[in-house]
Coordinates of C-alpha atoms and ligand atoms in Angstrom, one line a residue:
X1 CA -91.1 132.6 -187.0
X2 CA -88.8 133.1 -183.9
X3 CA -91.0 131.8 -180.9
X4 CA -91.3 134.8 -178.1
X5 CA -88.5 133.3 -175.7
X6 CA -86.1 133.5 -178.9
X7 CA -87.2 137.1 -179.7
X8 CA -86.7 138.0 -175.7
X9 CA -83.1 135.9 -175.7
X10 CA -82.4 138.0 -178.5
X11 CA -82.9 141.3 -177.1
X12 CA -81.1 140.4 -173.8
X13 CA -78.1 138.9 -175.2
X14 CA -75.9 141.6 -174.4
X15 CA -76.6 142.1 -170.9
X16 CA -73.6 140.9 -168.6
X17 CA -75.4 137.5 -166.8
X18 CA -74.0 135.5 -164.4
X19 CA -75.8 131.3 -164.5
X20 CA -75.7 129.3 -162.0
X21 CA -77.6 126.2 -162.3
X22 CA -79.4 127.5 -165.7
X23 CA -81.0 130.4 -164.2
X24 CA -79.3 133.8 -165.2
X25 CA -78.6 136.8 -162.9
X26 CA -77.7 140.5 -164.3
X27 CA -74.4 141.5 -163.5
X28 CA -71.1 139.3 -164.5
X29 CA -69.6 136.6 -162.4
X30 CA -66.9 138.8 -161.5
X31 CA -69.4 141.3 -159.8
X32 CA -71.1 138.7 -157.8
X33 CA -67.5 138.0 -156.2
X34 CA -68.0 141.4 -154.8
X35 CA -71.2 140.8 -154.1
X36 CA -70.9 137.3 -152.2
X37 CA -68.0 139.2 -149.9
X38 CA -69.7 142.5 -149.9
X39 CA -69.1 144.2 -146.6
X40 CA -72.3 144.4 -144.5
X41 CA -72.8 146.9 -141.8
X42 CA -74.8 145.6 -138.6
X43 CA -77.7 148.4 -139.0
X44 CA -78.1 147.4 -143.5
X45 CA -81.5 146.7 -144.2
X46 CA -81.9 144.5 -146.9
X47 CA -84.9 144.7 -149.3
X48 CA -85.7 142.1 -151.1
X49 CA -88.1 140.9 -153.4
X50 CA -88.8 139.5 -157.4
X51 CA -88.4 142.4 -159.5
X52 CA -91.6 144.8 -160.0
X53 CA -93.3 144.2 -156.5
X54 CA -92.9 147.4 -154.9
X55 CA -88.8 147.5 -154.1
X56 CA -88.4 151.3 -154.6
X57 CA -92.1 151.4 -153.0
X58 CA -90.8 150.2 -149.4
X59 CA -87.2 151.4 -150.2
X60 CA -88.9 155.1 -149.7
X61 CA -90.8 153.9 -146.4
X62 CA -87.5 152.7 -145.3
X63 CA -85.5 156.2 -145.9
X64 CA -88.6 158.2 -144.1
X65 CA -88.5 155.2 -141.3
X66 CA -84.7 155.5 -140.4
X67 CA -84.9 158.4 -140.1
X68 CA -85.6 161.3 -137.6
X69 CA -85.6 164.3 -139.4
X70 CA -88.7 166.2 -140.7
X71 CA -90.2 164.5 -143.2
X72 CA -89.6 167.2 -145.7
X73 CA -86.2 166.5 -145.0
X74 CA -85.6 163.3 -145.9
X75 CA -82.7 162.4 -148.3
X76 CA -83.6 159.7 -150.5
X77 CA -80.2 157.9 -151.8
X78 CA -80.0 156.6 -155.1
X79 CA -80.8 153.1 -154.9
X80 CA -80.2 150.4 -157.6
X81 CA -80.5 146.7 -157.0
X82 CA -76.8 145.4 -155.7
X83 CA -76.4 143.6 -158.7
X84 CA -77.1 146.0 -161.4
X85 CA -75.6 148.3 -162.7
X86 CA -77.0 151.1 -165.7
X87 CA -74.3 151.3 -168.6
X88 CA -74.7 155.0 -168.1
X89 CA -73.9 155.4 -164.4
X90 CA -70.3 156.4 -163.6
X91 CA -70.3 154.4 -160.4
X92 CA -71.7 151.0 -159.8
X93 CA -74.4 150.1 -157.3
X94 CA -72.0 148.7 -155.0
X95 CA -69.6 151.7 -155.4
X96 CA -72.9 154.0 -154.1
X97 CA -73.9 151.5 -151.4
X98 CA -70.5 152.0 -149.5
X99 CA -70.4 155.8 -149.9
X100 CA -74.0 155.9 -149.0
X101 CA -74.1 156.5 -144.8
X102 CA -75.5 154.3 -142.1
X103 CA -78.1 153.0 -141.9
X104 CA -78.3 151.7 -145.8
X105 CA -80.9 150.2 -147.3
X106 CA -80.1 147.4 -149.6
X107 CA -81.9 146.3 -152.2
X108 CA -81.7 143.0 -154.5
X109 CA -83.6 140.9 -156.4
X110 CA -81.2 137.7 -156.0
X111 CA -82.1 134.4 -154.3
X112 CA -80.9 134.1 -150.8
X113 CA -78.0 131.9 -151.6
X114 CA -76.8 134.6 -154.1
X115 CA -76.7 137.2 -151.4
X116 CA -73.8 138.4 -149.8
X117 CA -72.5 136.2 -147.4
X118 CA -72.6 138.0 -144.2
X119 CA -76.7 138.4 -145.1
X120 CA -77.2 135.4 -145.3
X121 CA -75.4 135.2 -142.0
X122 CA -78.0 137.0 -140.8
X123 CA -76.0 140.7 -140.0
X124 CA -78.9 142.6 -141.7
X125 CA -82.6 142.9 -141.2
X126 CA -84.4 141.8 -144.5
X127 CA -87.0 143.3 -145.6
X128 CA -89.2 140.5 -148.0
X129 CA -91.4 142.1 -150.2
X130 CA -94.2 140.0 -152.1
X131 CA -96.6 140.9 -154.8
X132 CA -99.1 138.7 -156.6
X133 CA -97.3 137.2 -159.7
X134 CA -100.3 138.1 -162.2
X135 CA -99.5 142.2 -161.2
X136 CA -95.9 141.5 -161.2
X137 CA -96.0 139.8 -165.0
X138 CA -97.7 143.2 -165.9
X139 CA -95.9 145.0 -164.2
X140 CA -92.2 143.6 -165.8
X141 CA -94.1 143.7 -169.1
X142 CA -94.3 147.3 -169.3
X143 CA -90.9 147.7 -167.7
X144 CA -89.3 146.1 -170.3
X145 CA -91.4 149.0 -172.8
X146 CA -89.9 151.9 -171.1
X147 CA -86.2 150.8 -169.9
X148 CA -84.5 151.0 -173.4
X149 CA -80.9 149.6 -172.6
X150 CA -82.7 146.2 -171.8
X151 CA -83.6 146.4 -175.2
X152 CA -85.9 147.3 -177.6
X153 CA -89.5 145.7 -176.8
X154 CA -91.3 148.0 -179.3
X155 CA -92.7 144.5 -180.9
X156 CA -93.0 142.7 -178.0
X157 CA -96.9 142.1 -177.2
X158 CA -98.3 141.3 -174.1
X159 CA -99.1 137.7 -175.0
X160 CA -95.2 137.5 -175.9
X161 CA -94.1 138.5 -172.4
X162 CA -96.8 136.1 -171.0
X163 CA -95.1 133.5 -172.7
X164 CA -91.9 134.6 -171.4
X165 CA -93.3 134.6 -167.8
X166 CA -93.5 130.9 -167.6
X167 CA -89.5 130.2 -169.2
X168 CA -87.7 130.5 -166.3
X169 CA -84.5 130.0 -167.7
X170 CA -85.4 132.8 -170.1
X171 CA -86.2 135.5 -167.5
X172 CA -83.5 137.4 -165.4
X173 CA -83.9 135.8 -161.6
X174 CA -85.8 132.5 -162.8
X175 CA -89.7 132.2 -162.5
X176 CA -91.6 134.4 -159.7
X177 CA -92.9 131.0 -158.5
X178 CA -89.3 129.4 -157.0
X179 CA -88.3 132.7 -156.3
X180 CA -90.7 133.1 -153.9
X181 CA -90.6 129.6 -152.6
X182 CA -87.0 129.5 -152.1
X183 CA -87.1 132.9 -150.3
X184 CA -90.4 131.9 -148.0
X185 CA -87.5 129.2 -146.6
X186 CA -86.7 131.7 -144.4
X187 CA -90.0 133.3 -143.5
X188 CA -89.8 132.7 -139.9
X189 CA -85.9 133.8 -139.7
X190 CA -85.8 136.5 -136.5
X191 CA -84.4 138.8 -139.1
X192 CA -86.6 139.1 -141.9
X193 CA -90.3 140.7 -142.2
X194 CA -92.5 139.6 -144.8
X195 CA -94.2 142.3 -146.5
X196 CA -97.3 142.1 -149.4
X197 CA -97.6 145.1 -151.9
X198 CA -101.2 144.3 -151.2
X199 CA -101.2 145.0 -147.3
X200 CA -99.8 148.0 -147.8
X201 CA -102.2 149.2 -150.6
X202 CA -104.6 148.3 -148.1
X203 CA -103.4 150.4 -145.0
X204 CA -100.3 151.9 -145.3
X205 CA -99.9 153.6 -142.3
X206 CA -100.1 150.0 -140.7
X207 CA -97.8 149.0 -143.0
X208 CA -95.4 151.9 -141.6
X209 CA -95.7 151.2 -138.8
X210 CA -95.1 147.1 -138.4
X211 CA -91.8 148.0 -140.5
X212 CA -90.7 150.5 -137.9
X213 CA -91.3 148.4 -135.2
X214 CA -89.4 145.3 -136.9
X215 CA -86.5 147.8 -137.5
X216 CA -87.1 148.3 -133.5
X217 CA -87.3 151.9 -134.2
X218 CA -91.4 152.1 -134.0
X219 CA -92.7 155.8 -134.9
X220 CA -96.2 157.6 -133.2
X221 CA -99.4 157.1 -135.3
X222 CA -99.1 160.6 -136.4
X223 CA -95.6 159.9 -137.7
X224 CA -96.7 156.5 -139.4
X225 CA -99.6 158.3 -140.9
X226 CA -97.4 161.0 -141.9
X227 CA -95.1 159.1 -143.8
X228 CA -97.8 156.8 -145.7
X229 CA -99.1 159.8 -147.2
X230 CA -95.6 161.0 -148.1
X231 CA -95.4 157.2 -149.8
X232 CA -99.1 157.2 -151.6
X233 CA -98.6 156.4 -155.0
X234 CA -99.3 160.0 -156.2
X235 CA -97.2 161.8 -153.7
X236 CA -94.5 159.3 -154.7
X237 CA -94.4 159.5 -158.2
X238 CA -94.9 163.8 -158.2
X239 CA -91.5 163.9 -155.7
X240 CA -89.7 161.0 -157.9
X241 CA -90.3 163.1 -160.4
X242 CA -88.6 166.0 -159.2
X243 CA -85.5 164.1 -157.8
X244 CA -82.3 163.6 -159.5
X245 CA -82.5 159.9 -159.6
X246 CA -81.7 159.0 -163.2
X247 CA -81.2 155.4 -163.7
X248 CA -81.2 154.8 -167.6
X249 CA -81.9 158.7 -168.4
X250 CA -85.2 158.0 -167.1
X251 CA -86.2 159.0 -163.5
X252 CA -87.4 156.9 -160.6
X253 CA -91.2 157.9 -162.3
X254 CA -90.4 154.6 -164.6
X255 CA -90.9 152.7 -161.8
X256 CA -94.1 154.3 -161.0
X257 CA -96.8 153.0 -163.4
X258 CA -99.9 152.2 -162.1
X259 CA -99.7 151.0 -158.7
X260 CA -102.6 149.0 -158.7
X261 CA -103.8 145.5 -157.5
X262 CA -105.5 143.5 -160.2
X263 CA -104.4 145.6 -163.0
X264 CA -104.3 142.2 -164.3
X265 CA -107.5 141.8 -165.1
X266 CA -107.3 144.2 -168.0
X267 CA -104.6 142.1 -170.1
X268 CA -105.5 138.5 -168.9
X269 CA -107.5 136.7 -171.2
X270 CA -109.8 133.7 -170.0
X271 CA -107.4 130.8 -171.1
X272 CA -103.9 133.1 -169.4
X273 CA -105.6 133.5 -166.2
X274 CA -106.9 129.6 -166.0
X275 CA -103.7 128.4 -167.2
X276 CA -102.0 131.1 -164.3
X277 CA -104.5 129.8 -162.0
X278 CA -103.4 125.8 -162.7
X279 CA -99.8 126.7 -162.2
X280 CA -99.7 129.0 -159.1
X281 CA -101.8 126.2 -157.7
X282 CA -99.4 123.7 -158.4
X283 CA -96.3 125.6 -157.6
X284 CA -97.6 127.5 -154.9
X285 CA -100.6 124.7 -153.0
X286 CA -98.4 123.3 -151.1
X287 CA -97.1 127.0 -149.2
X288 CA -99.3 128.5 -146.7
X289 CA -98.9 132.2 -148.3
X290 CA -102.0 133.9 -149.0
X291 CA -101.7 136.2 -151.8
X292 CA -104.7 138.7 -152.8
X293 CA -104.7 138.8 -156.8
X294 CA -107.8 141.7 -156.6
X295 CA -109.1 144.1 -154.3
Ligands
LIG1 P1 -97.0 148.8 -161.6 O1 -96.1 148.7 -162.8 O2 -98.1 147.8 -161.5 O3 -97.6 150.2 -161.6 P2 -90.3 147.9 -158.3 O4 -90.0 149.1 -157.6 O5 -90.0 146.6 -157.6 O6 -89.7 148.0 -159.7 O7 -91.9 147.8 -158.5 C1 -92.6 148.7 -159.4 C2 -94.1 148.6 -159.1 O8 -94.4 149.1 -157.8 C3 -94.9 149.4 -160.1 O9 -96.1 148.7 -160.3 C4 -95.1 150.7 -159.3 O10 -96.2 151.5 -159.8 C5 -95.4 150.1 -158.0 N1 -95.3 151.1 -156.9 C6 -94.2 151.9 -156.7 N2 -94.4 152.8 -155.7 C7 -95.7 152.6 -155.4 C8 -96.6 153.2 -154.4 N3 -96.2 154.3 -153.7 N4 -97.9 152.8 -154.3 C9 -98.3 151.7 -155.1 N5 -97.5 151.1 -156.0 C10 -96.2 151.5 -156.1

C-alpha cells in the first residue's frame, strides 16, 4: 500500500515545479527567471505569506486601503500568487500584474530569497501574513478537495494530508515551520508589517487601520471600520461570489471556507495535536512569535 506522501507525489506530478535545495516551488524554472528580474514599481505591495493564511483575505483590505474611492467602488484585480499560473487562464500571473495599475498588490507564497530581486531589495512594502499552522494544515487540506487541476484528492483523508504536512519535501513551498522561520529573518526590516490571521479575526478594523498607516496612507476610524465590514468573512465571500474572478473555473468563494480560528480542533485527534504540539515547540521555541491556535 502506497504510503500518503507517494499517493500526494502522485497526484502532483504534473504540476510544473521548480527545486532548489529539495524543496519544490509551482511554476517552472524558466518562470522564476521572470520572476527573480520581475520589474518592481516603488509603490508594489507585496503580500506574502504560507499558502492558506488569509492572502486573498488582506489582499481585499489592501485594494479598499489604496484606495480613495467609495468603497462601493472599489475594483478588486484578479490576483494570483506571482508564481502560479491556472492551466486555464489565457494570461499568466505576471502577464496581469504588469497590466494591472499602480499601486499593485503582489502576492506570493515563495521564500524571500525566491522573490524578485528588487523585493528583496527592499523597493516594495511587504505585507507578512501569518496563521497558526494547525488552521493552515486544515485549511490546505480542504483546498486540495475543491481545486481539481491539483489533482484529484477525492481519496485523500484528512489523516493522509496530516501526514503530508510534516514532508516538507513533499509539499509545494516546504514545511509551514521554515517557511515561517526564514521569513521572520526579516521581521524587523523598515519595509515589512507582520500581520496574524488571528489579530485581525479579533479586531479588524484595527487591523485596517495599522495596514493603512504602515502603507503611510492611514484612513479615519469610520473609514477603517468601514472597510472591515466590507472584509468580514460573510460580506467577503457574498461579493467574491458575485465577481468574475475565476481561477480554476471556480470563483474566489474557494478560497473562502470557514474562516475560523481553531477549526482545528474538529479534525485533530489527541496523538496529531501532541505530536503538532512537540514539533512546533521544537521548530518554533527558540522564535519569540506568539501565535493563538484558539480563540
Ligand atoms: P479556511 O479554509 O480555514 O476557511 P488564502 O487566501 O491564503 O488561500 O487563505 C484562505 C483562508 O483564509 C481560508 O481559511 C479562508 O476562509 C480564510 N479567509 C479568507 N477571507 C477571510 C475573511 N474575510 N475572514 C476570515 N477568514 C478569511
Amino acid at each position: 500500500m502506497a504510503t500518503a506522501t507517494e499517493r500526494y507525489n502522485k497526484l502532483l506530478h504534473q504540476s510544473p515545479r521548480y527545486t532548489v535545495n529539495g524543496l519544490w516551488y509551482p511554476g517552472s524554472a524558466e518562470r522564476h527567471e521572470k520572476i527573480r528580474e520581475f520589474p518592481i514599481r516603488s509603490d508594489d505591495i507585496t503580500v506574502a505569506c504560507y499558502p492558506k493564511s488569509g492572502t486573498h483575505w488582506v489582499e481585499r483590505i489592501l485594494h479598499f486601503v489604496t484606495s480613495d474611492e467609495d468603497l462601493d467602488n472599489v475594483k478588486h484585480y484578479p490576483s494570483i500568487p506571482m508564481e502560479v499560473s491556472p492551466p486555464n487562464l489565457p494570461k499568466t500571473s505576471l502577464d496581469l500584474l504588469e497590466e494591472s495599475p499602480s499601486p499593485r498588490v503582489i502576492s506570493t507564497h515563495l521564500p524571500f530569497e525566491l522573490c524578485p530581486r528588487e523585493i528583496q531589495e527592499g523597493k516594495s512594502k511587504i505585507i507578512l501574513v501569518i496563521r497558526n499552522p494547525k488552521d493552515v494544515a486544515v485549511s490546505h487540506f480542504y483546498f486540495h478537495k475543491k481545486i481539481k487541476s491539483i489533482g484529484s484528492f477525492t481519496d485523500f483523508a484528512w489523516q493522509d494530508f496530516f501526514e503530508v504536512f510534516f514532508s516538507p519535501d513533499t509539499l509545494p513551498y516546504g514545511s509551514w515551520f521554515s517557511h515561517t522561520k526564514k521569513w521572520l529573518q526579516h521581521r524587523n526590516d523598515p519595509n515589512l508589517l507582520l500581520v496574524k490571521f488571528e489579530d485581525l479575526k479579533t479586531d479588524l478594523t484595527n487591523g485596517v487601520s495599522r495596514i493603512a498607516e504602515f502603507l503611510g496612507r492611514p484612513v479615519s476610524g469610520n473609514r477603517a471600520a468601514a472597510i472591515a465590514a466590507k472584509c468580514q468573512f460573510d460580506n467577503m465571500k457574498k461579493e467574491g461570489e458575485s465577481e468574475d474572478r475565476e481561477v480554476d473555473n471556480i470563483g474566489i468563494s474557494v478560497f473562502m471556507r470557514k474562516g475560523q480560528v481553531g477549526d482545528w480542533k474538529s479534525h485533530f485527534t489527541v496523538a496529531q495535536n501532541e505530536m503538532f504540539d512537540e514539533v512546533y515547540q521544537r521548530e518554533m521555541g527558540d522564535t519569540d512569535l506568539a501565535i493563538q491556535f484558539e480563540t
